[in-house]
Coordinates of C-alpha atoms in Angstrom, one line a residue:
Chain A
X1 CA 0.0 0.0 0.0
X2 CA 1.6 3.1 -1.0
X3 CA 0.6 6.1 0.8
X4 CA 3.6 7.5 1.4
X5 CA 2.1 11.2 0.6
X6 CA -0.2 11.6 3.3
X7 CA 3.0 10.6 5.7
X8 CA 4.7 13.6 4.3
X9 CA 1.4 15.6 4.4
X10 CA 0.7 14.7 8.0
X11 CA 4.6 15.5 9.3
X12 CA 4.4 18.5 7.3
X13 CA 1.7 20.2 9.1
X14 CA 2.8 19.1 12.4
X15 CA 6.5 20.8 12.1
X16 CA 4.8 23.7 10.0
X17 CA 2.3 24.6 12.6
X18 CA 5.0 24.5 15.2
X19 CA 6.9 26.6 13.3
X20 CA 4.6 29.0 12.8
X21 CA 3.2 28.8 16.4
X22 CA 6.9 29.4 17.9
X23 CA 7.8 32.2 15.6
X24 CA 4.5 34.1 16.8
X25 CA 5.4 33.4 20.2
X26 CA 8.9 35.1 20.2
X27 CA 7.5 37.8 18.2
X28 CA 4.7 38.1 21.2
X29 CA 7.8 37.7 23.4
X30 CA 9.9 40.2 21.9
X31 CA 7.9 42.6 21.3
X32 CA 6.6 42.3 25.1
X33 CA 10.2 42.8 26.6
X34 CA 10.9 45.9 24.5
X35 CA 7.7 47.6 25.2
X36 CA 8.6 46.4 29.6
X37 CA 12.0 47.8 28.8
X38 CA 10.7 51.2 27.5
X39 CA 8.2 51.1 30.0
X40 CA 10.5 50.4 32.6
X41 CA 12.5 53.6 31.4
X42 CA 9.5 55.8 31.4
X43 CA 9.5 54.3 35.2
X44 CA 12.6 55.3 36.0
X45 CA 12.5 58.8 34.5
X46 CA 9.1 59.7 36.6
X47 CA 11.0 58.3 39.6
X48 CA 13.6 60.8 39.2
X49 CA 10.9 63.6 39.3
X50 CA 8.7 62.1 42.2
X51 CA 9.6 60.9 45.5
X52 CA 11.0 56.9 44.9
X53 CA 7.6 55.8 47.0
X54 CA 6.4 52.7 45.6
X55 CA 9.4 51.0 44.2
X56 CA 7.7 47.3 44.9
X57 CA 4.8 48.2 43.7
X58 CA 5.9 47.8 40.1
X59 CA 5.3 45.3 38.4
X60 CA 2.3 42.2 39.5
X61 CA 1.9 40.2 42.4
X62 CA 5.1 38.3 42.3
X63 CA 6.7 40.0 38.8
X64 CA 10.2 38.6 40.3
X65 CA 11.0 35.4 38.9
X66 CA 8.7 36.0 36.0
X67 CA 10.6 37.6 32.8
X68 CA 14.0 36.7 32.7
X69 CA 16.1 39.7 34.7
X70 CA 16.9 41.5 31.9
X71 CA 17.0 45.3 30.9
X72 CA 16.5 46.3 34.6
X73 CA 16.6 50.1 34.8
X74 CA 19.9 51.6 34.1
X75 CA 20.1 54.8 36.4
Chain B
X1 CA 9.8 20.8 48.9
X2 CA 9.0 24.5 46.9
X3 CA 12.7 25.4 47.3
X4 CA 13.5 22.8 45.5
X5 CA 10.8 22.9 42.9
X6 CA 12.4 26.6 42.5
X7 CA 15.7 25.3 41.8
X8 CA 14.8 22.7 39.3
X9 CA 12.6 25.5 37.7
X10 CA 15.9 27.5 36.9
X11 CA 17.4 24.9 34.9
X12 CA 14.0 25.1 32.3
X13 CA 16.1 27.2 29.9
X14 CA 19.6 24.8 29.8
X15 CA 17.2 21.5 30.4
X16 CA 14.1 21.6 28.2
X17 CA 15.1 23.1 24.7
X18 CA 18.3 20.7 23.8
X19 CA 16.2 17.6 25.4
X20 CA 13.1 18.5 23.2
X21 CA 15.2 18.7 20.4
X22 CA 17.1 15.5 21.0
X23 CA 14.2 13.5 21.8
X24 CA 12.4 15.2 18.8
X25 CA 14.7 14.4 16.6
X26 CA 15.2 11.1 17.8
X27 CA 11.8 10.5 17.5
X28 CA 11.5 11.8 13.7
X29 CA 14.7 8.9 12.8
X30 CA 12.3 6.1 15.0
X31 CA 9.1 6.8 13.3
X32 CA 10.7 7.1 9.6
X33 CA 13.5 5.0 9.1
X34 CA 13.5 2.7 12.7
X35 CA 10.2 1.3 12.9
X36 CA 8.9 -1.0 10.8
X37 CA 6.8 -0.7 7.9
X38 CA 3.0 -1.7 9.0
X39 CA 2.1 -4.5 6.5
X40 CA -1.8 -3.5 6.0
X41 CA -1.7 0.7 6.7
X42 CA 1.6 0.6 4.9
X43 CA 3.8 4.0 5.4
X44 CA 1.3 6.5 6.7
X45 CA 0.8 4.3 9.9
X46 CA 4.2 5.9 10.7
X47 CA 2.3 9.4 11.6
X48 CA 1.2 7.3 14.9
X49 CA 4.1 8.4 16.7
X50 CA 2.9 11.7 16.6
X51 CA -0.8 11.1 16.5
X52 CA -1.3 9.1 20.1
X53 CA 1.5 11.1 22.1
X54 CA -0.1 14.8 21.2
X55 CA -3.6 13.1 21.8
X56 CA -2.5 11.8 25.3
X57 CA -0.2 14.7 26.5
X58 CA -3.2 16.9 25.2
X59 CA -4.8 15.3 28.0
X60 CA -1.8 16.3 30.6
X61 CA -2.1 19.9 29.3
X62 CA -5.7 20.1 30.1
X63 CA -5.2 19.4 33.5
X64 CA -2.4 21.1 33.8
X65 CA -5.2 24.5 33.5
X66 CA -7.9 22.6 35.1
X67 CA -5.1 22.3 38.3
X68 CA -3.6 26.1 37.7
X69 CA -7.2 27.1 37.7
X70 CA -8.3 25.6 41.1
X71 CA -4.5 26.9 42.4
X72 CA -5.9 30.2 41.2
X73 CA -8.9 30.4 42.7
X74 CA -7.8 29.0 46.0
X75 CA -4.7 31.7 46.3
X76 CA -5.7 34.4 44.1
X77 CA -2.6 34.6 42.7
X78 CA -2.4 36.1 39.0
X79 CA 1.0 33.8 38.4
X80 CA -1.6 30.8 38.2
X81 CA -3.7 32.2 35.2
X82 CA -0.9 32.4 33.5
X83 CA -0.1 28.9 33.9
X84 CA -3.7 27.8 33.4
X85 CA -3.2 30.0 30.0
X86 CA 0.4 28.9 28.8
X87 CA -1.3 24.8 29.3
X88 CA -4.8 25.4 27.6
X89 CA -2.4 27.0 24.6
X90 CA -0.5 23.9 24.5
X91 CA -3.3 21.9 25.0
X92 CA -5.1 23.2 22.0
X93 CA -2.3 23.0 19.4
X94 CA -1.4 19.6 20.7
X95 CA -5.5 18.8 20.0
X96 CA -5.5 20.6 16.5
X97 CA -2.3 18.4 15.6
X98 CA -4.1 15.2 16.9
X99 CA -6.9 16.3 14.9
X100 CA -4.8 17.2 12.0
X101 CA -2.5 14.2 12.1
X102 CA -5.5 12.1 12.9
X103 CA -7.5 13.4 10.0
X104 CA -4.4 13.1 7.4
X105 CA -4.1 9.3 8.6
X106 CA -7.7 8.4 7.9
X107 CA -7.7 9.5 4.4
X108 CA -5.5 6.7 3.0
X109 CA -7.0 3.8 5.6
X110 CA -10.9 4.6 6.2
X111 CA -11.3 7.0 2.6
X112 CA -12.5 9.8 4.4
X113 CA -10.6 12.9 6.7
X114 CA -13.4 12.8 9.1
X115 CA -15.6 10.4 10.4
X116 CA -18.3 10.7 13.3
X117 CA -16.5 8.2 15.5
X118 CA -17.1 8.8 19.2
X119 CA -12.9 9.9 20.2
X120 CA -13.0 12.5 17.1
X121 CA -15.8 13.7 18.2
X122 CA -15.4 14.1 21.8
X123 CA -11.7 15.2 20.9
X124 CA -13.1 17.9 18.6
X125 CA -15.2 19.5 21.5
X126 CA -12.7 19.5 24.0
X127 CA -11.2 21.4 21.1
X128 CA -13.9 23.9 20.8
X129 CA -14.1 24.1 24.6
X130 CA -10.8 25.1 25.1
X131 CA -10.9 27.3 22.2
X132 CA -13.7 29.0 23.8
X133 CA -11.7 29.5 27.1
X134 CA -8.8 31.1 25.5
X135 CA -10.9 33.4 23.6
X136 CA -12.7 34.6 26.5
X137 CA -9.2 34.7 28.3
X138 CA -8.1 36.7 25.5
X139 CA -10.9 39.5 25.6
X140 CA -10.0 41.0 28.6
X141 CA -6.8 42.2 29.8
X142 CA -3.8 40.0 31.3
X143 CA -4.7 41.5 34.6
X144 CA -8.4 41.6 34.7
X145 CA -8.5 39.1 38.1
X146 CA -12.8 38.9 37.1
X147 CA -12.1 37.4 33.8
X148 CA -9.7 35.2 35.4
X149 CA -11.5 33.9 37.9
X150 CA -14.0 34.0 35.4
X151 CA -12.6 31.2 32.7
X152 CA -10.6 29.5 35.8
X153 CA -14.2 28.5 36.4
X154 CA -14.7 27.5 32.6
X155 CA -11.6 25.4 32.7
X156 CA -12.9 23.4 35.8
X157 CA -16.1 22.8 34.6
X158 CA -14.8 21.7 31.0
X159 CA -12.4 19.3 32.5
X160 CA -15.2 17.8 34.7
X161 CA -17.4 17.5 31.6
X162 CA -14.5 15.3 30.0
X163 CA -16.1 12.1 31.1
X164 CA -19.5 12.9 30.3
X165 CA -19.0 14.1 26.8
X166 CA -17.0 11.0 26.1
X167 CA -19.3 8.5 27.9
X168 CA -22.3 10.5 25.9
X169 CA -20.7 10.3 22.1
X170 CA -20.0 6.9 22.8
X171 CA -23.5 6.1 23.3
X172 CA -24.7 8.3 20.1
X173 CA -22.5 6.2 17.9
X174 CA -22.7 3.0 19.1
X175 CA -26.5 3.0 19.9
X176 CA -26.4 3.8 15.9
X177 CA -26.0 1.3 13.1
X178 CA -22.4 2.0 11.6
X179 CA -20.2 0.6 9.6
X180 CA -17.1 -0.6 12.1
X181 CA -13.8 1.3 11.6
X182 CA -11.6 0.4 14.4
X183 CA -10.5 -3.3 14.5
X184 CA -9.4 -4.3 17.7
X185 CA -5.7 -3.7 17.3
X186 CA -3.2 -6.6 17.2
X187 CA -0.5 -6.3 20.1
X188 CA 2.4 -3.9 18.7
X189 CA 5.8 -5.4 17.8
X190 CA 8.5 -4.4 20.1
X191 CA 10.1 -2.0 18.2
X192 CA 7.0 0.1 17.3
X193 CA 6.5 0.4 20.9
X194 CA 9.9 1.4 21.8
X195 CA 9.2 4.3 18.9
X196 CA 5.9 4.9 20.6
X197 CA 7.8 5.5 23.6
X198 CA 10.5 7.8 22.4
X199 CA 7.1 9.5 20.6
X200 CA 5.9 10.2 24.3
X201 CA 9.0 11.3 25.1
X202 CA 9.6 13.9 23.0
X203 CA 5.8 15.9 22.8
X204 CA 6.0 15.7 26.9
X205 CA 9.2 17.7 26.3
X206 CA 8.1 19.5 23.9
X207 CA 4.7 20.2 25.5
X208 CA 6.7 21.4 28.8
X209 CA 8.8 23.7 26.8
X210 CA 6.2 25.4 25.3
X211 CA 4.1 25.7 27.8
X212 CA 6.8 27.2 30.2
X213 CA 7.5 29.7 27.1
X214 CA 4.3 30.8 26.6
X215 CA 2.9 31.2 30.2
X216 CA 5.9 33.3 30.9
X217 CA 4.8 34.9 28.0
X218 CA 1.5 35.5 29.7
X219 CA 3.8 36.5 33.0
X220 CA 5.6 39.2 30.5
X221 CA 2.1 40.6 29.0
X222 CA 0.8 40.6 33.1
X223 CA 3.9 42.7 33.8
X224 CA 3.0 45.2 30.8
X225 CA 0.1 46.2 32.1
X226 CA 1.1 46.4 35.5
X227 CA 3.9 48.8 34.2
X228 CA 1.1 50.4 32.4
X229 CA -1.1 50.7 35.4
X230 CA 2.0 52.2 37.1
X231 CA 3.0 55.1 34.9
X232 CA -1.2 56.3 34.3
X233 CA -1.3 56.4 38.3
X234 CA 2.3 58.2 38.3
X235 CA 1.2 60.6 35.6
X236 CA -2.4 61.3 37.5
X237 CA -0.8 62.3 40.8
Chain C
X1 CA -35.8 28.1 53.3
X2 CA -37.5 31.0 53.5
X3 CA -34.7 33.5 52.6
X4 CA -34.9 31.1 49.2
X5 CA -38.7 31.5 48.9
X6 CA -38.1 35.6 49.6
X7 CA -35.3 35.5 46.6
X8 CA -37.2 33.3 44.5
X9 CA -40.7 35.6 44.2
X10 CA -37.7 38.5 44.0
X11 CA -36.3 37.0 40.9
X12 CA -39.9 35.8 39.4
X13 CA -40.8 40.0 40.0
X14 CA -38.0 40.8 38.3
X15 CA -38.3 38.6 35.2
X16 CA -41.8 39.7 35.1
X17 CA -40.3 43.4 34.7
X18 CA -38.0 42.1 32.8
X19 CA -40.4 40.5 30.4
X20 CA -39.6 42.4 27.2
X21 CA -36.5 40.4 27.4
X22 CA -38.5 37.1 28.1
X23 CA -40.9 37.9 24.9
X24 CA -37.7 38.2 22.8
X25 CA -36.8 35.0 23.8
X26 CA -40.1 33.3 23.2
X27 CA -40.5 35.3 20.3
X28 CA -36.9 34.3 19.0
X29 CA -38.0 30.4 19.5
X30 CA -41.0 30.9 17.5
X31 CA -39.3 32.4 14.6
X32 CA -36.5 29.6 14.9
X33 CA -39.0 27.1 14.7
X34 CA -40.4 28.8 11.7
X35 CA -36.9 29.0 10.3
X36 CA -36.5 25.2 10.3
X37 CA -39.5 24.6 8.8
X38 CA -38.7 26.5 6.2
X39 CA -35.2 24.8 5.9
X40 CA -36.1 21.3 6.2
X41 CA -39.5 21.6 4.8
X42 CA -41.0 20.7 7.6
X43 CA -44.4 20.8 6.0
X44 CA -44.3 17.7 4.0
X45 CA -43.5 14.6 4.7
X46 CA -43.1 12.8 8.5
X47 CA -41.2 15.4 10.5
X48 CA -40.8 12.8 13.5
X49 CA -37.1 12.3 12.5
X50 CA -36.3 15.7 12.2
X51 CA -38.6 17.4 15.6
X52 CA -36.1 16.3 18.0
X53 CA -33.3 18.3 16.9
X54 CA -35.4 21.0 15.8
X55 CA -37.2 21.8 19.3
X56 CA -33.7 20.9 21.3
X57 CA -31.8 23.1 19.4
X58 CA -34.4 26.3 19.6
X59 CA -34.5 25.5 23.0
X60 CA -30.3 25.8 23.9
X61 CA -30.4 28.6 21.6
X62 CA -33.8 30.1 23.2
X63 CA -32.1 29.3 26.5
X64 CA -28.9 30.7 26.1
X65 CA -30.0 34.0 24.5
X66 CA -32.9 34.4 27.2
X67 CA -29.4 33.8 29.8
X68 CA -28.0 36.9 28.7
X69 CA -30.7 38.9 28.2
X70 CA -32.4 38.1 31.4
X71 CA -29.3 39.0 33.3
X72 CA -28.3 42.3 31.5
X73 CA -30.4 45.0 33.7
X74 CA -29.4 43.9 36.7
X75 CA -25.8 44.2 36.2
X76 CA -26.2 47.6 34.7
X77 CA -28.0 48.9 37.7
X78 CA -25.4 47.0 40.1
X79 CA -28.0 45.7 41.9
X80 CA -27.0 42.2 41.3
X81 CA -23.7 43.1 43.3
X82 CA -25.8 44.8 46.0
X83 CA -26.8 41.8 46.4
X84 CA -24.1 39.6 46.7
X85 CA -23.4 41.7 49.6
X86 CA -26.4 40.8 51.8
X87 CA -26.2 38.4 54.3
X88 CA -29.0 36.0 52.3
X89 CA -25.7 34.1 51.1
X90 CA -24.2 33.3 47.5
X91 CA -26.2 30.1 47.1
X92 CA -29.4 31.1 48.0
X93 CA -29.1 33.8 45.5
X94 CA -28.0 31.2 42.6
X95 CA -30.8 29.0 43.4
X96 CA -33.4 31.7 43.4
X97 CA -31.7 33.3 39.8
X98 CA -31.9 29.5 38.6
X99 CA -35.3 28.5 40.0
X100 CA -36.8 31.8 38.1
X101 CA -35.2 31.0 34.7
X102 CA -35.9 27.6 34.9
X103 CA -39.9 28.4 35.0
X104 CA -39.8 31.1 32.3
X105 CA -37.7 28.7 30.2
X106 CA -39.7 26.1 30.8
X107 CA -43.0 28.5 29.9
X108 CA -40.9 29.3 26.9
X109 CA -40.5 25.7 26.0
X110 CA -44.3 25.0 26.6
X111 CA -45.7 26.9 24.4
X112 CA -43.0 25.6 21.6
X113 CA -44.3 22.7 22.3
X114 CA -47.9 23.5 22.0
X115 CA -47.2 25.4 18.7
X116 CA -45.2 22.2 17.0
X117 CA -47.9 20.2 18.4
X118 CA -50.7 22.5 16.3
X119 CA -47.6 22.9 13.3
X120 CA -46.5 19.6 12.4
X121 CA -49.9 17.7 14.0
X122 CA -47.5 15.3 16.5
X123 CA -48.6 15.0 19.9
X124 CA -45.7 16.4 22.1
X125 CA -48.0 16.9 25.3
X126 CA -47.4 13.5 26.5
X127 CA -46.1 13.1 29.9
X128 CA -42.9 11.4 29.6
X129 CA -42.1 13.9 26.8
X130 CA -42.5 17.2 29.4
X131 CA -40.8 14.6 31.9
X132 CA -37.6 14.8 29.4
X133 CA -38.1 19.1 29.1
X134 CA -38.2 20.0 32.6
X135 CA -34.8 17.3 33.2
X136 CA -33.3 19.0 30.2
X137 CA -33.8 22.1 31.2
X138 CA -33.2 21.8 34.7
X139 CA -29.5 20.9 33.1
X140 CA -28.6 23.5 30.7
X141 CA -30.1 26.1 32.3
X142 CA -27.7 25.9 35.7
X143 CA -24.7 26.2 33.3
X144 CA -26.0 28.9 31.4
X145 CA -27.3 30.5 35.0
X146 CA -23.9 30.1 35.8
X147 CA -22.1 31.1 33.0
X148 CA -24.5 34.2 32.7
X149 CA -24.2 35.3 36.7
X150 CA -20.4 35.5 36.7
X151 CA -19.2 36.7 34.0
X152 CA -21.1 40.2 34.3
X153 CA -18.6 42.1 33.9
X154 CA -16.8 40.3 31.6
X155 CA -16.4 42.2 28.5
X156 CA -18.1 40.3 25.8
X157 CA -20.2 38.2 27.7
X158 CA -23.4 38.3 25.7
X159 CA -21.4 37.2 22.7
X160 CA -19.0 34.6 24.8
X161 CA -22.0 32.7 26.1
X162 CA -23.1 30.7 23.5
X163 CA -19.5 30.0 22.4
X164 CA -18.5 29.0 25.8
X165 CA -21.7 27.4 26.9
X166 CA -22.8 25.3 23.5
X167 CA -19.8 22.9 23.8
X168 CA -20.3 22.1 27.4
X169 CA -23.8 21.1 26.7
X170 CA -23.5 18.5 23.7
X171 CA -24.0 15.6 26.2
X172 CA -27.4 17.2 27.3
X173 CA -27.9 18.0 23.6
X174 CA -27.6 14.4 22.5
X175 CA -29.6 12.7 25.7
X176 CA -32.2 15.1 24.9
X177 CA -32.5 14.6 21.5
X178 CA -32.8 11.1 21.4
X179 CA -34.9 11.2 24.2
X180 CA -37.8 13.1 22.5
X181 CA -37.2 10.8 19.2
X182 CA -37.3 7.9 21.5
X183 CA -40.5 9.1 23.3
X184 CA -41.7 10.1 19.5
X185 CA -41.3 5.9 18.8
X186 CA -37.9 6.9 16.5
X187 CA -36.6 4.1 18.4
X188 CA -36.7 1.8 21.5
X189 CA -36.7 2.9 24.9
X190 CA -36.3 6.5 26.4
X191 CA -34.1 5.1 29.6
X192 CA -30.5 5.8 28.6
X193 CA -30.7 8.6 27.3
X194 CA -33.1 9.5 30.2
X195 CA -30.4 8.1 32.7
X196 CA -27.6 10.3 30.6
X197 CA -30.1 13.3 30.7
X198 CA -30.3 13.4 34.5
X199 CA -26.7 12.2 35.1
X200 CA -26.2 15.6 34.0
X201 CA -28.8 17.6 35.2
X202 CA -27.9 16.6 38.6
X203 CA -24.1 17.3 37.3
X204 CA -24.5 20.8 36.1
X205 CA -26.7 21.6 38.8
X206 CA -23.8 20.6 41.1
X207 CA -21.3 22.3 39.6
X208 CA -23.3 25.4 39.7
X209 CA -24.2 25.7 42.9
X210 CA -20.9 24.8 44.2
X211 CA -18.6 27.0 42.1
X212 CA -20.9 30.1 42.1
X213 CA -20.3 31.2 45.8
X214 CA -16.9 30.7 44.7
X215 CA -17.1 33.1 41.1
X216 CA -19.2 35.5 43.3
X217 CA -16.3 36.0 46.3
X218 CA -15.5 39.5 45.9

């Protein structure tokens, strides 16, 4: 029985759906670390003006451990 | 007992990928060149060691949610919707490629993508629930702790309706005269099992990498809008 | 008990305020019906086959629709959240939400049925048949309830509902489908799918009432 085409067919979607699935994702995640990063910045900047009150505050319950520690402020 | 879950959890970027890729690879050499060649279903029966691993981790992913869920509405942590989101994620692509791979196989060997068996069909509507809780997820932001509380709700009541959407199908279709398409399955040969294995192997690697990478995804869009939330209440006062 | 009597005739006022969106629903369910009639040519031919699915399926979406509707006002007003702040407790406001939409749904469904019965000339007032509305009812309307009460604030409920609800309820769709066509002599014997019906009823019904003081925790 030769069906060798719908093996190919059927491996073909699986790794092109994964493709496709991961290379949204690290756009998602790329785009979501710049836009922390400049956000973080805009932080920091307003913290020079105001009193540094509510440094924990930023981020969510529990935002430690949850992006990788990277682009912290740089003042 | 959590310190240590912590400490295993900082090796997910040095541990997961290369194994997922190992064992995936490993897996694509098994199923195409390793295994034998099925007599009857002849070469397409090799998209089984795709098929029955994403359809059973699928499974994993959903209670991965269903258990994030209940975490989340017992502590009222937001960390947990992210996790319950990152799993149902994973849990539907792993259902669409069961779906996809399944539907592929039954061309060639039943002459027809889709057929109203009872496990398509129950597997299709745990598709559309899921689906369905991702969308509402998705409607409100990463934040909102109502809409998350909210679908965590969904999730628990769609994994508890599992059983009964299985046990009904399986009543609709074999209360029903049909023609039969699944032949009780001979025992496998040895090595088809050993690829079976290294099949499970690799999409529980894969389905614990992605689903680390995409809830902290979730955890990255969460701290977005709590920077967001941050700066408007810095710029108001 | 009597807290859930008080909220009860409270919700049964309020739908009968309410009622514009109640006579949408009813009026929605007739048109459906007229729809498939249309669609399936109902008019000729023996429409036994066909009823089951046709009165079920106005009924989820009858049910579903009336869900959000019914809900709507009171979340607007904030009254619903008043509530939740009494001391009559979580559950006995679910049940008395659930026991009011269960008898204008099942008023709804009634006079479906008394219409199909005059349309198509089948008798559908038989008792076992009204035994399988009020069990089917009684099941998707507590998820619905459910799904309806705690998400109102969720942006997008009215559209998310059916999405989110439809899928849960394909057992109950099934056992009551070919329940009626069993009762309608399609086939033999209404029990399984009478036994798969109230499995989950009582399920639903569970689930509701023991996750809503939970969704309603502020």
């Amino acid at each position: 029985m030769d069906n060798i085409e719908y093996l190919f067919a059927g491996f073909a979607v699986f790794w092109a759906a994964l493709f496709i699935y991961l290379l949204t994702l690290q756009a998602r995640i790329r785009s979501l670390h710049r836009e922390i990063e400049h956000l973080e910045e805009r932080l920091a900047a307003s913290e020079g003006v105001t009193a540094p009150a509510s440094r924990d505050l930023r981020g969510a319950p529990g935002a430690s451990g949850g992006a990788p520690a990277r682009g912290t402020t740089n003042s | 007992m959590s310190t240590l879950l912590l400490r295993v959890y900082d090796w997910r970027w040095s541990v997961l990928p290369p194994v997922t890729g190992i064992a995936m690879m490993a897996m694509i050499v098994g199923a195409l060149v390793a295994a034998p060649r099925e007599i009857i279903e002849g070469e397409v029966q090799r998209l089984m060691y795709l098929h029955v691993p994403s359809a059973v981790i699928m499974y994993l992913a959903f209670s991965v949610t269903a258990f994030a869920s209940v975490m989340f509405l017992w502590k009222r942590d937001i960390r947990w919707d992210a996790l319950a989101r990152g799993a149902a994620v994973v849990g539907v692509f792993l259902c669409g490629m069961a779906l996809a791979t399944g539907a592929i196989w039954g061309k060639p060997i039943w002459g027809v993508y889709w057929t109203w068996d009872a496990r398509l069909t129950a597997t299709l509507v745990l598709f559309l629930i899921y689906s369905a809780y991702l969308l509402a997820r998705s409607v409100a932001g990463p934040l909102d702790e109502q809409a998350a509380r909210y679908t965590a709700i969904f999730a628990i009541i769609g994994v508890a309706d599992i059983p009964i959407i299985q046990m009904s199908v399986r009543w609709w279709r074999t209360l029903h005269p049909q023609p039969i398409v699944f032949q009780p399955t001979p025992a496998l040969p040895t090595e088809m099992l050993a690829v079976l294995a290294l099949g499970f192997i690799a999409i529980a690697a894969l389905a614990a990498w992605l689903i680390v990478l995409q809830t902290e995804t979730e955890r990255a869009a969460q701290r977005t809008s709590a920077l967001r939330a941050e700066i408007d209440h810095r710029e108001i006062a | 008990m009597t807290s859930l009597t008080a909220v009860v005739a409270k919700d049964l006022r309020l739908a009968w305020r309410n009622r514009a969106a109640w006579l949408s629903a009813m009026a929605f369910s007739t048109i459906a019906v007229l729809t498939y009639s249309f669609a399936f040519d109902l008019a000729t031919g023996d429409v036994r086959p066909l009823l089951p699915g046709v009165l079920w399926t106005t009924f989820l979406f009858a049910g579903v629709f009336a869900a959000g509707q019914s809900f709507q006002e009171e979340v607007d007003d904030g009254t619903f959240d008043a509530l939740l702040f009494s001391p009559v407790g979580a559950t006995t406001i679910f049940l008395g939400k659930l026991t009011a939409n269960l008898i204008a749904l099942l008023i709804i469904e009634c006079s479906q049925l008394v219409l199909a019965t005059i349309l198509f000339d089948v008798g559908l007032l038989t008792p076992e048949l009204l035994g399988i509305v009020v069990i089917g009812t009684v099941g998707y309307v507590s998820l619905t309830t459910l799904l309806a009460t705690m998400g109102g604030h969720v942006r997008g409920r009215s559209v998310l509902l059916p999405v989110l609800s439809l899928p849960l309820l394909v057992p109950l769709l099934i056992g009551a489908v070919r329940a009626t066509g069993a009762s309608l002599g399609l086939e033999a014997g209404t029990a399984p799918w009478m036994l798969l019906l109230l499995v989950f009823a009582i399920w639903s019904t569970l689930a509701a009432v023991l996750l809503f003081p939970i969704a309603a925790e502020q």
